[in-house]
Coordinates of C-alpha atoms and ligand atoms in Angstrom, one line a residue:
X128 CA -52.2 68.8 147.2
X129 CA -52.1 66.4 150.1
X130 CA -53.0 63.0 151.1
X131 CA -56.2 62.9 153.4
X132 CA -57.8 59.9 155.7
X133 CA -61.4 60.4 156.2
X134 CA -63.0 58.1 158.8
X135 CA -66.4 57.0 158.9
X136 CA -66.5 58.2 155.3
X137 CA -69.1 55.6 154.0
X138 CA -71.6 57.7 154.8
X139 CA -73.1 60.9 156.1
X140 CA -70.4 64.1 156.9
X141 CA -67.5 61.6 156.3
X142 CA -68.7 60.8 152.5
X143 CA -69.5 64.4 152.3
X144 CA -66.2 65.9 153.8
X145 CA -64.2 62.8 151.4
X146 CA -65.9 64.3 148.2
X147 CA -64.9 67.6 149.1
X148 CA -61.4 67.0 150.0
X149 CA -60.9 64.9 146.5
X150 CA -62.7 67.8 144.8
X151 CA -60.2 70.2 146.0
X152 CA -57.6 68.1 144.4
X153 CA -56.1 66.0 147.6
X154 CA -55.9 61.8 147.4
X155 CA -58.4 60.5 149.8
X156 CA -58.3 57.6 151.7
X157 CA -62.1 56.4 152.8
X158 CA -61.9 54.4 155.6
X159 CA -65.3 52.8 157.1
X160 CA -66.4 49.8 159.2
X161 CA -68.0 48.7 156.1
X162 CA -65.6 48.2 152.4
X163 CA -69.0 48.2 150.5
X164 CA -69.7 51.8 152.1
X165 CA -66.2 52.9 151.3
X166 CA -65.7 51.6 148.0
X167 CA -69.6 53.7 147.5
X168 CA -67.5 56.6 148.1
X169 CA -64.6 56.0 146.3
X170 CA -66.7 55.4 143.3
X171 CA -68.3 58.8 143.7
X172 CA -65.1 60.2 143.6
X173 CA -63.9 58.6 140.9
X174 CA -66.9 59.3 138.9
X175 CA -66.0 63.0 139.6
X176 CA -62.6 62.5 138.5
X177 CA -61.1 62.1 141.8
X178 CA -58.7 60.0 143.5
X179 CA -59.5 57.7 146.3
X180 CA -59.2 54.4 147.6
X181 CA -61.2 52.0 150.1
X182 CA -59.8 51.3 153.6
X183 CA -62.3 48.9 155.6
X184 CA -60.9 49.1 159.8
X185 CA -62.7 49.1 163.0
X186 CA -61.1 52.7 164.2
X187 CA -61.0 51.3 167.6
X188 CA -59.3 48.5 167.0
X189 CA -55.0 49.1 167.4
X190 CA -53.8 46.5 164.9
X191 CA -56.9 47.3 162.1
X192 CA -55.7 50.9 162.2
X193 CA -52.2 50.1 161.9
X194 CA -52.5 48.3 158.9
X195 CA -54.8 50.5 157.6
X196 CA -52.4 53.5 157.8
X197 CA -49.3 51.1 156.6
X198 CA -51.6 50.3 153.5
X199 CA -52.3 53.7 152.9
X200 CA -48.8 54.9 153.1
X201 CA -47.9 52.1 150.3
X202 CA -51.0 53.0 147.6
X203 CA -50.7 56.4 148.2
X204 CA -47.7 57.8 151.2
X205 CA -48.4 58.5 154.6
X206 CA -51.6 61.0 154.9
X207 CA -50.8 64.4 156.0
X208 CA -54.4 65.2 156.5
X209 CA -56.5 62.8 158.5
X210 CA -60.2 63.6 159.5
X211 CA -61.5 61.7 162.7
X212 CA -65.3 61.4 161.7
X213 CA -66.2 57.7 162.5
X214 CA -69.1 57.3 164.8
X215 CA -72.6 56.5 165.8
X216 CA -75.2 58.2 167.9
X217 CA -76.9 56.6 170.8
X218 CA -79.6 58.1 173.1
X219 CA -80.6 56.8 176.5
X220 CA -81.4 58.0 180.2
X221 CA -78.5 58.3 182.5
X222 CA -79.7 54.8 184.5
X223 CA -80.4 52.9 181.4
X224 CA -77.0 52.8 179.7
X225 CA -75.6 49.9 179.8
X226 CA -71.5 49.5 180.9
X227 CA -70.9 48.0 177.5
X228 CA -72.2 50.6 175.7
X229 CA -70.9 53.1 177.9
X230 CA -67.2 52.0 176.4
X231 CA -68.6 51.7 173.1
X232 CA -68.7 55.1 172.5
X233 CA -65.8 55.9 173.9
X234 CA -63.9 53.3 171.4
X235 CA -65.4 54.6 169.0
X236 CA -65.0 58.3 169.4
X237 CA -62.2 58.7 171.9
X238 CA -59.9 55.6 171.5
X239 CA -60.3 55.4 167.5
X240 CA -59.5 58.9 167.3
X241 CA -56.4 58.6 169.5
X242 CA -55.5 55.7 167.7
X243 CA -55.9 57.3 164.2
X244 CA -53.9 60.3 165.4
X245 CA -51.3 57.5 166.8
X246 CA -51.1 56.1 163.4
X247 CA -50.6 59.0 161.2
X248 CA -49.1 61.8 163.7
X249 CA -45.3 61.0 163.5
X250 CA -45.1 60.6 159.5
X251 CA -46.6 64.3 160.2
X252 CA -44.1 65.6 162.4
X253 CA -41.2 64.2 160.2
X254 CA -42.7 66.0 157.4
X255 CA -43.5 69.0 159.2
X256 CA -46.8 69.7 157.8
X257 CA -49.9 68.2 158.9
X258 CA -53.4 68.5 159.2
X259 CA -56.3 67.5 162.1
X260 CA -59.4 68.0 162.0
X261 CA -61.5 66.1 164.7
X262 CA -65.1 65.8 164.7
X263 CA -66.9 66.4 167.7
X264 CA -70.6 67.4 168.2
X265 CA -72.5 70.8 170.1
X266 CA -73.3 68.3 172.1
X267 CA -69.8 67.7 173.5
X268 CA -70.3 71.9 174.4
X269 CA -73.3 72.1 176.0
X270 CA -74.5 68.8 176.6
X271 CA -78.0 67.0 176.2
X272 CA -80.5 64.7 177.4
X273 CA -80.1 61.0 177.3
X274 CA -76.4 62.0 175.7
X275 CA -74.5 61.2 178.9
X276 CA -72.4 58.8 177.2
X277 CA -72.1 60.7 173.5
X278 CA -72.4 64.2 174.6
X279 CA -69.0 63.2 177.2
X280 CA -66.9 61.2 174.6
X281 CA -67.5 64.7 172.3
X282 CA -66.1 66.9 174.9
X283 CA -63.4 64.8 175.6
X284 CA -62.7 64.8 171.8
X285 CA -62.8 68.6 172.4
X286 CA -60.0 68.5 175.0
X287 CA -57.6 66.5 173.1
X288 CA -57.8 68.5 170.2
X289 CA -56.8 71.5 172.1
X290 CA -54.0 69.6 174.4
X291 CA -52.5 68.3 171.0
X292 CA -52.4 71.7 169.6
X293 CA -50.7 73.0 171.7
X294 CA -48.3 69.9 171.8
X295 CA -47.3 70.1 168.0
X296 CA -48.7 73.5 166.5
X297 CA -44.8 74.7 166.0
X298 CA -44.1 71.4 164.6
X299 CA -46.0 72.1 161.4
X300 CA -49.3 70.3 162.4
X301 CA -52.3 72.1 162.8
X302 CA -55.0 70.4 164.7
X303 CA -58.6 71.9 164.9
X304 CA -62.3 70.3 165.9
X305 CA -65.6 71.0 164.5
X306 CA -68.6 70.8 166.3
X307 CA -71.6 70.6 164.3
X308 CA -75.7 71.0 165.0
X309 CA -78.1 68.7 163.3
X310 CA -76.9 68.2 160.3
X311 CA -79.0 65.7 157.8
X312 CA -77.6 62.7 157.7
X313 CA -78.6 58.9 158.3
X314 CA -77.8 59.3 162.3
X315 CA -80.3 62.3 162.9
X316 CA -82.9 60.5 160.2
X317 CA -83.4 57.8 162.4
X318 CA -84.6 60.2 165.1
X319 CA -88.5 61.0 165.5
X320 CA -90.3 63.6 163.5
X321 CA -91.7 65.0 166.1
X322 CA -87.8 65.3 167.7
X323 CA -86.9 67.3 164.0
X324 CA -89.6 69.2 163.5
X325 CA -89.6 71.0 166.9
X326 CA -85.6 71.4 166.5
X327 CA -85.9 72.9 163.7
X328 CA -87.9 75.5 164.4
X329 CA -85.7 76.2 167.8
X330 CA -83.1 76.7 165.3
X331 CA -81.9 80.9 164.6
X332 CA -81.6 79.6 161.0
X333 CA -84.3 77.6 160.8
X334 CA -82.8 74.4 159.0
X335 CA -80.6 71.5 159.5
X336 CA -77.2 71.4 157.9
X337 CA -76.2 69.3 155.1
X338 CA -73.1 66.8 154.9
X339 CA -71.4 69.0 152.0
X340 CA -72.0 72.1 154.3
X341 CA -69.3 70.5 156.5
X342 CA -67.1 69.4 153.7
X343 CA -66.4 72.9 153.1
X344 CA -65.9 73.6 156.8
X345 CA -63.0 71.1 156.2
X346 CA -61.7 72.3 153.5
X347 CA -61.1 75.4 155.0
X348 CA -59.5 74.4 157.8
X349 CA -57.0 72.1 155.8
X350 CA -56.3 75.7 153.9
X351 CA -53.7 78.1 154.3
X352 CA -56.7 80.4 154.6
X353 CA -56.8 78.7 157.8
X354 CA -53.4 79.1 159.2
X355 CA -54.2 81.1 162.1
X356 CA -57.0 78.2 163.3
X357 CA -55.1 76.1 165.6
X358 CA -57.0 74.6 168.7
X359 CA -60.6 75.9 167.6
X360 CA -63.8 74.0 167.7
X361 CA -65.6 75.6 164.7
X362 CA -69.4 75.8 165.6
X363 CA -71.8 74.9 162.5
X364 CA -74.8 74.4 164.2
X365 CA -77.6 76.9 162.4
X366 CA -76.6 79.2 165.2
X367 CA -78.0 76.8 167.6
X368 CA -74.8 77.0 170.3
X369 CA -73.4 80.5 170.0
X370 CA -70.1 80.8 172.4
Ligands
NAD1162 P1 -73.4 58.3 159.7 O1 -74.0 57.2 160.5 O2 -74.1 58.8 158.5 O3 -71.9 57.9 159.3 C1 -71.0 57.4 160.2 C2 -70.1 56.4 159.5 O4 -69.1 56.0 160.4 C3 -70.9 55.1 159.0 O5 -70.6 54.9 157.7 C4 -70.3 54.0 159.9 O6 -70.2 52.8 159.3 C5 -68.9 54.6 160.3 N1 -68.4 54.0 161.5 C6 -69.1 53.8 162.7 N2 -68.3 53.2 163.6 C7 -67.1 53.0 163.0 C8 -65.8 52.5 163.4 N3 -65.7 51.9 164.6 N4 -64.8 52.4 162.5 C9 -64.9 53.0 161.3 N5 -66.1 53.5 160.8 C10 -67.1 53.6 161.7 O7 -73.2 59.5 160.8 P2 -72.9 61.0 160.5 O8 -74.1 61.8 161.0 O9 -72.3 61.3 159.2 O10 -71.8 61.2 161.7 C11 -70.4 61.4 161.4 C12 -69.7 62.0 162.6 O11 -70.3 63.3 162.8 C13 -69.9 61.2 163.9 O12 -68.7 61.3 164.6 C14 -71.0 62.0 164.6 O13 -71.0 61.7 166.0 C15 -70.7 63.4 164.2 N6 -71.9 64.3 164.3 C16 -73.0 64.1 163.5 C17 -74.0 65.1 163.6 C18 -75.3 64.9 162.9 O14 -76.2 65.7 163.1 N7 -75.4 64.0 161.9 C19 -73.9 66.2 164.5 C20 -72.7 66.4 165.2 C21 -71.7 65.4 165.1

């Protein structure tokens, strides 16, 4: 059993792919802009006989994630699993996004998970063994309206999960994506009925996902099961992006 970070795991996927991991058996670390958030997920785990701890950072901020990792490595050792989740959605036509929000998202996604992976990649290469599993979006493979801004800082999350794959693969780390559809979380409740209701029924299986579906996506990848998966962007999407 392993020692996993989970970003962004106050909620949504992250809380979801943090249950899972502790329910497998691994320690999890549940980082989140908010502690309150967190420590709900902790709690969750606990109450299920898990074991867990609360990390509040700002993934995009150097020194936040630095001394969240440090911390980490003292309550519990250096993770050997880490799961770049954090994020937000934002929709907006090409001409009305704003500069600053332009490099929001890409702190967010694209900075906080380089400096995650920054963080906890070389305790992983010491060891050997290591796990990365990097969430991205369909949108980051086929793009979207309004999604100039998310839909690029997804496929760029794409790209460096391939480029470090093939950096440290025969060092013992794995590194893999996942790219999920609509799956049912706060993000895609805040968008218009109208927006779900017509998605869904675009959709080959007819339904969103749910958080826990990607938990176990997650847990597989982290699996030996999974030992041949290095570089892939796994595709849960409903069957709405088949490549
Ligand atoms: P969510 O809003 O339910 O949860 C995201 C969590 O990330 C929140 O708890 C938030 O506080 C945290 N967070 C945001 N910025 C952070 C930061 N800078 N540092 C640390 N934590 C931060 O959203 P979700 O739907 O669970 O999304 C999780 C991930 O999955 C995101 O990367 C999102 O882009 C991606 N995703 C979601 C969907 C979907 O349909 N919900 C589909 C594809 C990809």
């Amino acid at each position: 059993m392993m020692i996993a970070l989970v970003t962004g795991a106050g909620s949504g996927i992250g809380a979801a792919i943090a249950l899972r991991l502790a329910a497998d058996g691994h320690t999890v670390a549940v980082n989140d802009l908010s502690l309150e958030a967190a420590k709900a997920t902790v709690e969750k785990i606990h109450a299920a006989g898990g074991v867990a701890g609360a990390y509040a950072a700002d993934v995009s901020d150097e020194v936040a994630v630095t001394e969240m990792v440090d911390l980490i490595t003292e309550d519990f050792g250096a993770p050997e699993i880490l799961v770049n989740n954090a994020g937000f959605g934002h929709q907006a036509r090409f001409t009305e996004i704003e500069p600053a929000m332009f490099d929001k998202i890409f702190a967010v996604h694209v900075r906080g998970n380089y400096l995650c992976t920054r963080a906890c990649l070389p305790a992983m290469l010491e060891k050997g063994q290591g796990h990365i599993v990097n969430i991205a979006s369909q949108l980051g493979q086929i793009g979207g309206v309004e999604l100039v801004h998310y839909a690029g800082a997804k496929a760029a999350v794409i790209g460096m999960t391939k480029s470090l794959a093939r950096e440290v693969s025969t060092q013992g780390v794995r590194v893999n994506a996942v790219a999920p559809g609509p799956i049912n979380t706060p993000l895609v409740e805040a968008l218009s009925e109208e927006w779900k209701t017509a998605k869904r029924a675009e959709l080959p299986l007819g339904r969103f996902g749910s958080p826990a579906e990607i938990g176990g996506v997650v847990s597989f990848l982290v699996s030996d099961d999974a030992a041949l998966f290095v570089g892939q962007t796994l595709g849960p999407n409903s069957g709405d992006v088949m490549l």
